[in-house]
Amino acid sequence: MAEVSPFPTPKQDPGPAANRTVSPDTSGSESSDQIKTTANRVRDPRLDFYRGIAMFIILVAHIPGNRWTGWIPARFGFSDATEIFVFCSGMASAIAFGGSFARKGWWLGTARVVFRCWQVFWAHIGLFFFVAMTMAALDTYGSFDKSYAASLNLMHFFNDPMPQLVGLFTLTYVPNYFDILPMYLVVLALMPLMMGLERFGVWAIALAAGLIWLAANPYLIGLGPDGASLPAEPWSAREWFFNPFGWQLLFFTGFAFMKGWLPKPPVSATLGVIAAAFLILSAPFGSWKVFLWVEAANADLAEMIRPWWKTTAQWREKTDFGLLRYAHFLALAYLGWLIAGEGGKRLIASSHSVAARIWARLLRIITRVGQQSLAVFVFSMALARLIGFALDQTDRGILITAGANLAGFALIIACAFAAGWFKSHPWRAKR
């Protein structure tokens, strides 16, 4: 088995204090064992940094009619910020829950996972009702050219609320905008299964994750047109937009790396070039924007590429998490891992210049957003609709759009720091 943490934290902090996520007290009042335990709890800056980046991208992607969405990662390849969020959530879950299973056993580890699922469930319910209320208020008290409730396909809920309330609480009614947290909840619920299989070896876990993924994608090996999925609404055959049986493969890949089930990848310039080449060469096959650029530059080459869009449709499928998305994200993640360096040392400012100090503050802000990802995600999903409404009242010019996005960034940063403050329980007496 590989070392427990493939992403070790640096033994020394070479940068300014603003780079430190935890500053253990090394005074003589603590024993060396206590200091060692505290030091081991320092979060890997790469995890929170990249998850924080994903939170900013997710906000941009969910603002209706946002000019900036033309430049998010989803416009340049197969994968997008959802992959970053799910992969990093798997890594974070290995830290948060893996230790509980190891220290307290399977039953108490499972109990902690159930508690987290309970929190995610109510976050989902609260988000739905807040957004639904907001859209209803705009439609009721405003005189606008469109129905904001209808823009989210919520009219079934408002016209016939009783069955939809039952569906909402049983997760058989999952409107499109509200589909990430239910997927995350189901994937979390699979964790006790994977931890139970750990006693049989890593291959048992890999086999289970692979078979579950294949159950969602049987058509790739000719076993039928439709795989295992969950219904999203009672009046149609629509399934959850994010099929948890497909997306769990990525979640448990991140989990496995952080848990030590998978060894850390080698640092290799050759692999870095291969990963970069894959990302660049696959772009016209996974991005319509890039395909149009190729078509404008070389129409003959574009005609050669065009048939492959249909051929690879199932392999880049987002709902069931196609393998091209998986390969694309792993290539991107490998480059991100190389760029950050061992223990995230290249992310940490190592000088005292003005630029280094600015970067240290930016790193602190981004990692704080990543640390509070659930609170920030829920807040940003509600905020995005309000920013979209505000933009509807303007001409959506370049400067106005930039101001709206930057204001959104400022608000989710404030949310992250506020969530961290509340979680610190400042009203408790310090020991």
CSV table of C-alpha atoms in Angstrom, one decimal:
chain,number,residue,atom,x,y,z
A,1,MET,CA,0.0,0.0,0.0
A,2,ALA,CA,1.2,3.5,-0.8
A,3,GLU,CA,2.1,6.1,1.8
A,4,VAL,CA,-0.9,7.4,3.7
A,5,SER,CA,-0.9,10.9,2.2
A,6,PRO,CA,0.3,11.3,-1.3
A,7,PHE,CA,0.1,15.1,-0.9
A,8,PRO,CA,2.3,15.8,2.2
A,9,THR,CA,2.4,19.2,3.7
A,10,PRO,CA,5.8,21.0,3.8
A,11,LYS,CA,7.8,20.6,6.9
A,12,GLN,CA,8.6,24.2,7.0
A,13,ASP,CA,6.6,27.2,6.0
A,14,PRO,CA,8.9,29.3,3.8
A,15,GLY,CA,6.4,32.1,3.1
A,16,PRO,CA,4.6,34.8,5.0
A,17,ALA,CA,2.2,34.1,7.7
A,18,ALA,CA,-0.7,34.8,5.4
A,19,ASN,CA,0.1,31.5,3.6
A,20,ARG,CA,-0.4,29.4,6.7
A,21,THR,CA,-3.7,27.6,7.0
A,22,VAL,CA,-2.8,26.5,10.6
A,23,SER,CA,-0.2,27.8,12.9
A,24,PRO,CA,0.5,25.2,15.6
A,25,ASP,CA,1.6,26.5,18.9
A,26,THR,CA,5.2,25.2,19.4
A,27,SER,CA,5.7,26.8,22.9
A,28,GLY,CA,6.9,24.7,25.7
A,29,SER,CA,3.4,24.3,27.1
A,30,GLU,CA,2.7,21.4,24.7
A,31,SER,CA,4.5,18.1,24.4
A,32,SER,CA,6.3,17.1,21.3
A,33,ASP,CA,3.5,14.5,20.6
A,34,GLN,CA,0.8,17.2,20.8
A,35,ILE,CA,2.9,19.5,18.4
A,36,LYS,CA,3.3,16.6,16.0
A,37,THR,CA,-0.4,15.9,16.0
A,38,THR,CA,-1.3,19.5,15.5
A,39,ALA,CA,1.2,19.8,12.6
A,40,ASN,CA,-0.3,16.8,10.9
A,41,ARG,CA,-3.6,18.6,10.8
A,42,VAL,CA,-2.3,21.3,8.5
A,43,ARG,CA,-4.4,21.2,5.3
A,44,ASP,CA,-2.7,20.7,2.0
A,45,PRO,CA,-2.9,24.1,0.3
A,46,ARG,CA,-3.4,22.6,-3.1
A,47,LEU,CA,-6.7,20.9,-2.2
A,48,ASP,CA,-8.3,24.1,-0.8
A,49,PHE,CA,-6.7,26.3,-3.5
A,50,TYR,CA,-8.1,24.3,-6.5
A,51,ARG,CA,-11.4,23.8,-4.8
A,52,GLY,CA,-11.6,27.5,-4.2
A,53,ILE,CA,-10.9,28.2,-7.8
A,54,ALA,CA,-13.7,25.8,-8.7
A,55,MET,CA,-16.1,27.8,-6.5
A,56,PHE,CA,-15.4,31.0,-8.4
A,57,ILE,CA,-15.9,29.2,-11.7
A,58,ILE,CA,-19.1,27.7,-10.5
A,59,LEU,CA,-20.5,31.1,-9.6
A,60,VAL,CA,-19.6,32.5,-13.0
A,61,ALA,CA,-21.1,29.5,-14.8
A,62,HIS,CA,-24.5,29.8,-13.0
A,63,ILE,CA,-25.1,33.5,-13.6
A,64,PRO,CA,-27.7,33.6,-16.3
A,65,GLY,CA,-26.6,35.2,-19.6
A,66,ASN,CA,-23.1,35.9,-18.2
A,67,ARG,CA,-20.5,37.0,-20.8
A,68,TRP,CA,-17.8,35.5,-18.6
A,69,THR,CA,-19.1,31.9,-19.1
A,70,GLY,CA,-17.5,32.0,-22.6
A,71,TRP,CA,-14.1,31.7,-20.9
A,72,ILE,CA,-14.6,29.1,-18.2
A,73,PRO,CA,-12.8,25.7,-18.6
A,74,ALA,CA,-15.9,24.0,-19.9
A,75,ARG,CA,-15.5,26.1,-23.1
A,76,PHE,CA,-12.1,24.6,-23.9
A,77,GLY,CA,-12.3,20.9,-23.3
A,78,PHE,CA,-14.3,17.9,-22.1
A,79,SER,CA,-14.2,18.6,-18.3
A,80,ASP,CA,-15.2,21.6,-16.3
A,81,ALA,CA,-15.4,23.0,-12.7
A,82,THR,CA,-17.7,20.2,-11.7
A,83,GLU,CA,-14.9,17.7,-12.0
A,84,ILE,CA,-12.7,19.9,-9.9
A,85,PHE,CA,-15.4,20.1,-7.2
A,86,VAL,CA,-16.1,16.4,-7.2
A,87,PHE,CA,-12.5,15.3,-7.2
A,88,CYS,CA,-11.4,17.7,-4.5
A,89,SER,CA,-14.5,16.7,-2.5
A,90,GLY,CA,-13.3,13.1,-2.6
A,91,MET,CA,-9.9,14.1,-1.4
A,92,ALA,CA,-11.4,16.2,1.4
A,93,SER,CA,-13.6,13.3,2.4
A,94,ALA,CA,-10.6,11.1,2.8
A,95,ILE,CA,-9.2,13.6,5.3
A,96,ALA,CA,-12.5,14.3,7.1
A,97,PHE,CA,-14.0,10.7,7.2
A,98,GLY,CA,-11.1,8.3,6.5
A,99,GLY,CA,-9.6,9.0,9.9
A,100,SER,CA,-13.0,8.4,11.6
A,101,PHE,CA,-13.2,4.9,10.0
A,102,ALA,CA,-9.6,4.1,11.0
A,103,ARG,CA,-9.9,5.4,14.6
A,104,LYS,CA,-13.5,4.5,15.5
A,105,GLY,CA,-14.3,1.6,13.3
A,106,TRP,CA,-16.8,1.1,10.5
A,107,TRP,CA,-20.0,1.8,12.4
A,108,LEU,CA,-19.0,5.1,13.8
A,109,GLY,CA,-17.3,6.1,10.6
A,110,THR,CA,-20.6,5.3,8.8
A,111,ALA,CA,-22.5,7.3,11.4
A,112,ARG,CA,-20.3,10.4,10.6
A,113,VAL,CA,-21.0,10.0,6.9
A,114,VAL,CA,-24.7,9.7,7.6
A,115,PHE,CA,-24.5,12.9,9.6
A,116,ARG,CA,-22.8,14.7,6.7
A,117,CYS,CA,-25.4,13.3,4.3
A,118,TRP,CA,-28.0,14.8,6.6
A,119,GLN,CA,-26.3,18.2,6.4
A,120,VAL,CA,-26.0,18.1,2.6
A,121,PHE,CA,-29.7,17.1,2.3
A,122,TRP,CA,-30.9,20.1,4.3
A,123,ALA,CA,-28.5,22.4,2.5
A,124,HIS,CA,-30.2,21.1,-0.7
A,125,ILE,CA,-33.7,21.7,0.7
A,126,GLY,CA,-32.9,25.1,2.0
A,127,LEU,CA,-31.3,26.2,-1.3
A,128,PHE,CA,-34.3,25.0,-3.2
A,129,PHE,CA,-36.8,26.9,-1.1
A,130,PHE,CA,-34.8,30.1,-0.9
A,131,VAL,CA,-34.3,30.2,-4.7
A,132,ALA,CA,-38.0,29.2,-5.3
A,133,MET,CA,-39.1,31.9,-2.9
A,134,THR,CA,-36.9,34.5,-4.6
A,135,MET,CA,-38.1,33.7,-8.0
A,136,ALA,CA,-41.7,33.7,-6.8
A,137,ALA,CA,-41.2,37.2,-5.2
A,138,LEU,CA,-39.8,38.6,-8.4
A,139,ASP,CA,-42.7,37.2,-10.4
A,140,THR,CA,-45.3,38.3,-7.8
A,141,TYR,CA,-44.1,41.8,-7.0
A,142,GLY,CA,-42.3,42.8,-10.2
A,143,SER,CA,-43.4,43.6,-13.7
A,144,PHE,CA,-40.9,42.0,-15.9
A,145,ASP,CA,-40.9,40.7,-19.4
A,146,LYS,CA,-40.3,37.1,-18.3
A,147,SER,CA,-41.3,34.7,-15.5
A,148,TYR,CA,-38.3,34.0,-13.3
A,149,ALA,CA,-39.9,30.9,-11.8
A,150,ALA,CA,-40.5,29.5,-15.3
A,151,SER,CA,-36.9,30.2,-16.3
A,152,LEU,CA,-35.9,27.6,-13.7
A,153,ASN,CA,-38.7,25.2,-14.8
A,154,LEU,CA,-40.4,25.6,-11.4
A,155,MET,CA,-44.0,26.0,-12.7
A,156,HIS,CA,-44.8,22.3,-12.0
A,157,PHE,CA,-43.9,22.9,-8.4
A,158,PHE,CA,-46.0,26.1,-8.0
A,159,ASN,CA,-48.9,24.7,-10.0
A,160,ASP,CA,-49.1,21.4,-8.2
A,161,PRO,CA,-47.0,21.7,-5.0
A,162,MET,CA,-48.2,18.7,-3.0
A,163,PRO,CA,-46.7,15.8,-5.1
A,164,GLN,CA,-43.6,17.9,-5.8
A,165,LEU,CA,-43.0,18.5,-2.1
A,166,VAL,CA,-43.0,14.7,-1.6
A,167,GLY,CA,-40.7,14.4,-4.6
A,168,LEU,CA,-38.4,17.1,-3.3
A,169,PHE,CA,-37.9,15.4,0.0
A,170,THR,CA,-37.6,11.9,-1.5
A,171,LEU,CA,-35.2,13.2,-4.2
A,172,THR,CA,-37.5,12.0,-7.0
A,173,TYR,CA,-38.1,15.7,-7.9
A,174,VAL,CA,-34.7,17.3,-8.7
A,175,PRO,CA,-34.9,20.4,-10.9
A,176,ASN,CA,-31.9,21.0,-13.2
A,177,TYR,CA,-30.4,23.8,-11.3
A,178,PHE,CA,-30.5,21.9,-8.0
A,179,ASP,CA,-28.8,18.6,-9.1
A,180,ILE,CA,-25.3,18.8,-7.8
A,181,LEU,CA,-25.9,18.4,-4.0
A,182,PRO,CA,-28.2,15.3,-4.5
A,183,MET,CA,-25.4,13.7,-6.6
A,184,TYR,CA,-22.9,14.5,-3.9
A,185,LEU,CA,-25.2,13.1,-1.2
A,186,VAL,CA,-25.6,9.8,-3.0
A,187,VAL,CA,-21.8,9.5,-3.6
A,188,LEU,CA,-21.1,10.2,0.1
A,189,ALA,CA,-23.6,7.4,0.9
A,190,LEU,CA,-21.4,5.0,-1.1
A,191,MET,CA,-18.4,5.7,1.2
A,192,PRO,CA,-19.2,3.1,3.8
A,193,LEU,CA,-19.4,0.4,1.1
A,194,MET,CA,-15.9,1.4,-0.2
A,195,MET,CA,-14.5,1.5,3.4
A,196,GLY,CA,-16.0,-1.9,4.1
A,197,LEU,CA,-14.3,-3.3,1.0
A,198,GLU,CA,-10.9,-1.9,2.1
A,199,ARG,CA,-10.3,-5.1,4.1
A,200,PHE,CA,-10.3,-7.1,0.9
A,201,GLY,CA,-7.8,-4.8,-0.7
A,202,VAL,CA,-7.6,-1.9,-3.1
A,203,TRP,CA,-8.6,-4.0,-6.1
A,204,ALA,CA,-11.9,-4.8,-4.5
A,205,ILE,CA,-12.6,-1.0,-4.1
A,206,ALA,CA,-11.5,-0.4,-7.7
A,207,LEU,CA,-13.7,-3.2,-9.0
A,208,ALA,CA,-16.7,-1.9,-7.1
A,209,ALA,CA,-16.2,1.7,-8.4
A,210,GLY,CA,-15.7,0.4,-11.9
A,211,LEU,CA,-18.8,-1.8,-11.9
A,212,ILE,CA,-20.9,0.9,-10.4
A,213,TRP,CA,-19.7,3.3,-13.2
A,214,LEU,CA,-20.3,0.6,-15.8
A,215,ALA,CA,-23.9,0.2,-14.5
A,216,ALA,CA,-24.4,3.8,-15.4
A,217,ASN,CA,-22.7,3.4,-18.8
A,218,PRO,CA,-23.6,-0.1,-20.1
A,219,TYR,CA,-24.0,1.2,-23.6
A,220,LEU,CA,-20.2,1.6,-23.9
A,221,ILE,CA,-19.9,-2.2,-24.0
A,222,GLY,CA,-23.1,-2.9,-25.9
A,223,LEU,CA,-25.2,-3.9,-22.9
A,224,GLY,CA,-28.2,-1.6,-23.7
A,225,PRO,CA,-29.1,2.0,-24.4
A,226,ASP,CA,-29.8,3.1,-20.8
A,227,GLY,CA,-27.9,2.5,-17.6
A,228,ALA,CA,-28.7,2.8,-13.9
A,229,SER,CA,-30.0,6.3,-13.1
A,230,LEU,CA,-32.4,8.1,-10.8
A,231,PRO,CA,-35.6,9.9,-11.8
A,232,ALA,CA,-35.6,13.7,-11.7
A,233,GLU,CA,-39.3,14.4,-12.1
A,234,PRO,CA,-42.5,12.3,-12.1
A,235,TRP,CA,-44.1,13.8,-15.3
A,236,SER,CA,-41.2,12.8,-17.7
A,237,ALA,CA,-38.4,10.3,-18.2
A,238,ARG,CA,-35.7,12.8,-17.3
A,239,GLU,CA,-33.0,11.5,-15.0
A,240,TRP,CA,-30.7,13.4,-12.7
A,241,PHE,CA,-28.4,15.6,-14.7
A,242,PHE,CA,-25.5,14.4,-12.6
A,243,ASN,CA,-25.8,10.6,-12.3
A,244,PRO,CA,-24.1,9.7,-9.0
A,245,PHE,CA,-23.4,6.1,-10.2
A,246,GLY,CA,-21.2,7.6,-12.9
A,247,TRP,CA,-19.6,10.5,-11.0
A,248,GLN,CA,-18.6,8.4,-8.0
A,249,LEU,CA,-15.7,7.1,-10.1
A,250,LEU,CA,-14.1,10.6,-10.0
A,251,PHE,CA,-15.0,11.2,-6.4
A,252,PHE,CA,-13.3,7.9,-5.2
A,253,THR,CA,-10.3,8.6,-7.5
A,254,GLY,CA,-9.6,11.7,-5.4
A,255,PHE,CA,-10.5,9.8,-2.2
A,256,ALA,CA,-8.0,7.0,-3.2
A,257,PHE,CA,-5.2,9.4,-3.8
A,258,MET,CA,-5.6,11.2,-0.5
A,259,LYS,CA,-6.3,7.9,1.4
A,260,GLY,CA,-3.1,6.3,0.0
A,261,TRP,CA,-4.9,3.6,-1.9
A,262,LEU,CA,-3.3,5.0,-5.1
A,263,PRO,CA,0.3,6.2,-5.1
A,264,LYS,CA,1.1,9.8,-6.0
A,265,PRO,CA,2.0,10.2,-9.7
A,266,PRO,CA,5.6,10.6,-10.7
A,267,VAL,CA,7.1,14.0,-11.4
A,268,SER,CA,7.9,13.6,-15.1
A,269,ALA,CA,8.4,16.2,-17.8
A,270,THR,CA,7.5,13.6,-20.4
A,271,LEU,CA,4.1,12.9,-18.7
A,272,GLY,CA,3.6,16.7,-18.4
A,273,VAL,CA,4.1,17.1,-22.1
A,274,ILE,CA,1.8,14.2,-22.9
A,275,ALA,CA,-0.9,15.6,-20.6
A,276,ALA,CA,-0.6,19.1,-22.2
A,277,ALA,CA,-0.6,17.6,-25.7
A,278,PHE,CA,-3.8,15.7,-24.9
A,279,LEU,CA,-5.5,18.8,-23.5
A,280,ILE,CA,-4.6,20.9,-26.6
A,281,LEU,CA,-5.2,18.3,-29.3
A,282,SER,CA,-8.5,17.1,-27.8
A,283,ALA,CA,-9.9,20.7,-27.5
A,284,PRO,CA,-11.6,20.8,-30.9
A,285,PHE,CA,-13.3,17.5,-30.1
A,286,GLY,CA,-14.6,18.6,-26.7
A,287,SER,CA,-15.2,22.3,-27.2
A,288,TRP,CA,-17.5,23.8,-29.8
A,289,LYS,CA,-15.8,27.2,-29.4
A,290,VAL,CA,-12.4,25.7,-30.2
A,291,PHE,CA,-13.9,23.7,-33.1
A,292,LEU,CA,-15.2,26.9,-34.6
A,293,TRP,CA,-11.8,28.5,-34.3
A,294,VAL,CA,-10.3,25.5,-36.2
A,295,GLU,CA,-13.0,25.7,-38.8
A,296,ALA,CA,-12.3,29.4,-39.4
A,297,ALA,CA,-8.6,28.6,-39.7
A,298,ASN,CA,-8.8,25.4,-41.7
A,299,ALA,CA,-12.1,24.3,-43.0
A,300,ASP,CA,-10.7,21.0,-44.3
A,301,LEU,CA,-9.4,20.0,-40.9
A,302,ALA,CA,-12.7,20.9,-39.3
A,303,GLU,CA,-14.5,18.6,-41.7
A,304,MET,CA,-12.2,15.8,-40.6
A,305,ILE,CA,-13.0,16.5,-37.0
A,306,ARG,CA,-16.8,17.0,-37.3
A,307,PRO,CA,-17.8,13.3,-37.6
A,308,TRP,CA,-15.9,12.5,-34.4
A,309,TRP,CA,-18.3,14.6,-32.4
A,310,LYS,CA,-21.1,12.1,-33.0
A,311,THR,CA,-18.7,9.1,-32.7
A,312,THR,CA,-17.4,10.3,-29.3
A,313,ALA,CA,-20.8,11.6,-27.9
A,314,GLN,CA,-21.2,8.8,-25.4
A,315,TRP,CA,-17.6,9.0,-24.3
A,316,ARG,CA,-17.8,12.7,-23.4
A,317,GLU,CA,-21.3,12.4,-21.9
A,318,LYS,CA,-21.6,14.7,-18.9
A,319,THR,CA,-24.7,13.1,-17.1
A,320,ASP,CA,-23.1,9.6,-16.8
A,321,PHE,CA,-19.5,10.9,-16.7
A,322,GLY,CA,-18.0,9.7,-19.9
A,323,LEU,CA,-14.4,8.4,-19.9
A,324,LEU,CA,-13.1,11.3,-22.1
A,325,ARG,CA,-14.2,13.7,-19.4
A,326,TYR,CA,-12.3,11.5,-16.9
A,327,ALA,CA,-9.1,11.4,-19.0
A,328,HIS,CA,-9.3,15.1,-19.7
A,329,PHE,CA,-9.6,16.0,-16.0
A,330,LEU,CA,-6.9,13.6,-14.9
A,331,ALA,CA,-4.5,15.2,-17.5
A,332,LEU,CA,-5.5,18.7,-16.2
A,333,ALA,CA,-5.1,17.6,-12.6
A,334,TYR,CA,-1.7,16.2,-13.3
A,335,LEU,CA,-0.5,19.5,-14.8
A,336,GLY,CA,-2.0,21.3,-11.8
A,337,TRP,CA,-0.2,19.0,-9.5
A,338,LEU,CA,3.1,19.6,-11.3
A,339,ILE,CA,2.6,23.4,-11.3
A,340,ALA,CA,1.8,23.5,-7.5
A,341,GLY,CA,4.9,21.4,-6.6
A,342,GLU,CA,5.5,19.0,-3.8
A,343,GLY,CA,3.4,20.0,-0.8
A,344,GLY,CA,2.1,23.1,-2.8
A,345,LYS,CA,5.5,24.8,-2.4
A,346,ARG,CA,5.2,26.7,-5.6
A,347,LEU,CA,1.9,28.1,-4.4
A,348,ILE,CA,3.5,29.6,-1.3
A,349,ALA,CA,5.2,32.9,-1.6
A,350,SER,CA,8.9,32.5,-0.7
A,351,SER,CA,10.0,36.2,-0.7
A,352,HIS,CA,8.9,39.5,0.9
A,353,SER,CA,8.4,41.5,-2.3
A,354,VAL,CA,5.2,43.4,-2.9
A,355,ALA,CA,4.1,40.8,-5.5
A,356,ALA,CA,4.8,38.0,-3.0
A,357,ARG,CA,2.7,39.7,-0.3
A,358,ILE,CA,-0.2,40.3,-2.7
A,359,TRP,CA,0.0,36.6,-3.8
A,360,ALA,CA,0.1,35.5,-0.2
A,361,ARG,CA,-3.1,37.4,0.5
A,362,LEU,CA,-4.8,36.0,-2.6
A,363,LEU,CA,-3.8,32.5,-1.7
A,364,ARG,CA,-5.3,32.9,1.8
A,365,ILE,CA,-8.5,34.2,0.3
A,366,ILE,CA,-8.8,31.5,-2.3
A,367,THR,CA,-8.0,28.7,0.1
A,368,ARG,CA,-10.5,30.0,2.6
A,369,VAL,CA,-13.2,29.8,-0.1
A,370,GLY,CA,-12.1,26.3,-0.7
A,371,GLN,CA,-12.2,25.3,2.9
A,372,GLN,CA,-15.8,26.5,3.2
A,373,SER,CA,-16.9,24.9,-0.1
A,374,LEU,CA,-20.4,23.7,1.0
A,375,ALA,CA,-21.4,27.0,2.5
A,376,VAL,CA,-19.9,28.9,-0.4
A,377,PHE,CA,-21.5,26.7,-3.0
A,378,VAL,CA,-25.0,27.0,-1.5
A,379,PHE,CA,-24.6,30.8,-1.2
A,380,SER,CA,-23.3,31.2,-4.7
A,381,MET,CA,-26.1,29.2,-6.3
A,382,ALA,CA,-28.6,31.5,-4.7
A,383,LEU,CA,-26.5,34.6,-5.4
A,384,ALA,CA,-26.1,33.7,-9.1
A,385,ARG,CA,-29.8,34.0,-9.7
A,386,LEU,CA,-29.9,37.4,-8.0
A,387,ILE,CA,-26.9,38.7,-10.0
A,388,GLY,CA,-28.6,37.4,-13.2
A,389,PHE,CA,-31.7,39.4,-12.2
A,390,ALA,CA,-29.7,42.5,-11.6
A,391,LEU,CA,-28.0,42.1,-15.0
A,392,ASP,CA,-31.4,41.8,-16.7
A,393,GLN,CA,-32.1,45.4,-15.6
A,394,THR,CA,-29.0,46.6,-17.5
A,395,ASP,CA,-27.7,46.4,-21.0
A,396,ARG,CA,-25.2,43.7,-19.9
A,397,GLY,CA,-22.3,45.8,-21.1
A,398,ILE,CA,-18.7,44.6,-20.6
A,399,LEU,CA,-18.0,46.8,-17.6
A,400,ILE,CA,-21.3,46.2,-16.0
A,401,THR,CA,-20.9,42.4,-16.4
A,402,ALA,CA,-17.3,42.6,-15.0
A,403,GLY,CA,-18.6,44.6,-12.0
A,404,ALA,CA,-21.4,42.1,-11.4
A,405,ASN,CA,-19.0,39.1,-11.5
A,406,LEU,CA,-16.4,40.9,-9.3
A,407,ALA,CA,-19.2,41.8,-6.8
A,408,GLY,CA,-20.2,38.2,-6.8
A,409,PHE,CA,-16.6,37.2,-6.0
A,410,ALA,CA,-16.4,39.6,-3.1
A,411,LEU,CA,-19.7,38.3,-1.7
A,412,ILE,CA,-18.6,34.6,-1.8
A,413,ILE,CA,-15.3,35.6,-0.2
A,414,ALA,CA,-17.3,37.3,2.6
A,415,CYS,CA,-19.4,34.2,2.9
A,416,ALA,CA,-16.3,32.0,3.3
A,417,PHE,CA,-14.8,34.2,6.0
A,418,ALA,CA,-18.2,34.5,7.8
A,419,ALA,CA,-18.7,30.7,7.7
A,420,GLY,CA,-15.2,30.2,9.1
A,421,TRP,CA,-15.9,32.7,11.9
A,422,PHE,CA,-19.1,31.0,12.9
A,423,LYS,CA,-17.5,27.6,12.8
A,424,SER,CA,-14.7,28.8,15.2
A,425,HIS,CA,-17.4,29.3,17.9
A,426,PRO,CA,-16.0,32.7,19.0
A,427,TRP,CA,-18.6,32.9,21.8
A,428,ARG,CA,-17.0,30.0,23.6
A,429,ALA,CA,-14.5,30.7,26.4
A,430,LYS,CA,-10.9,30.1,25.3
A,431,ARG,CA,-9.0,27.5,27.3
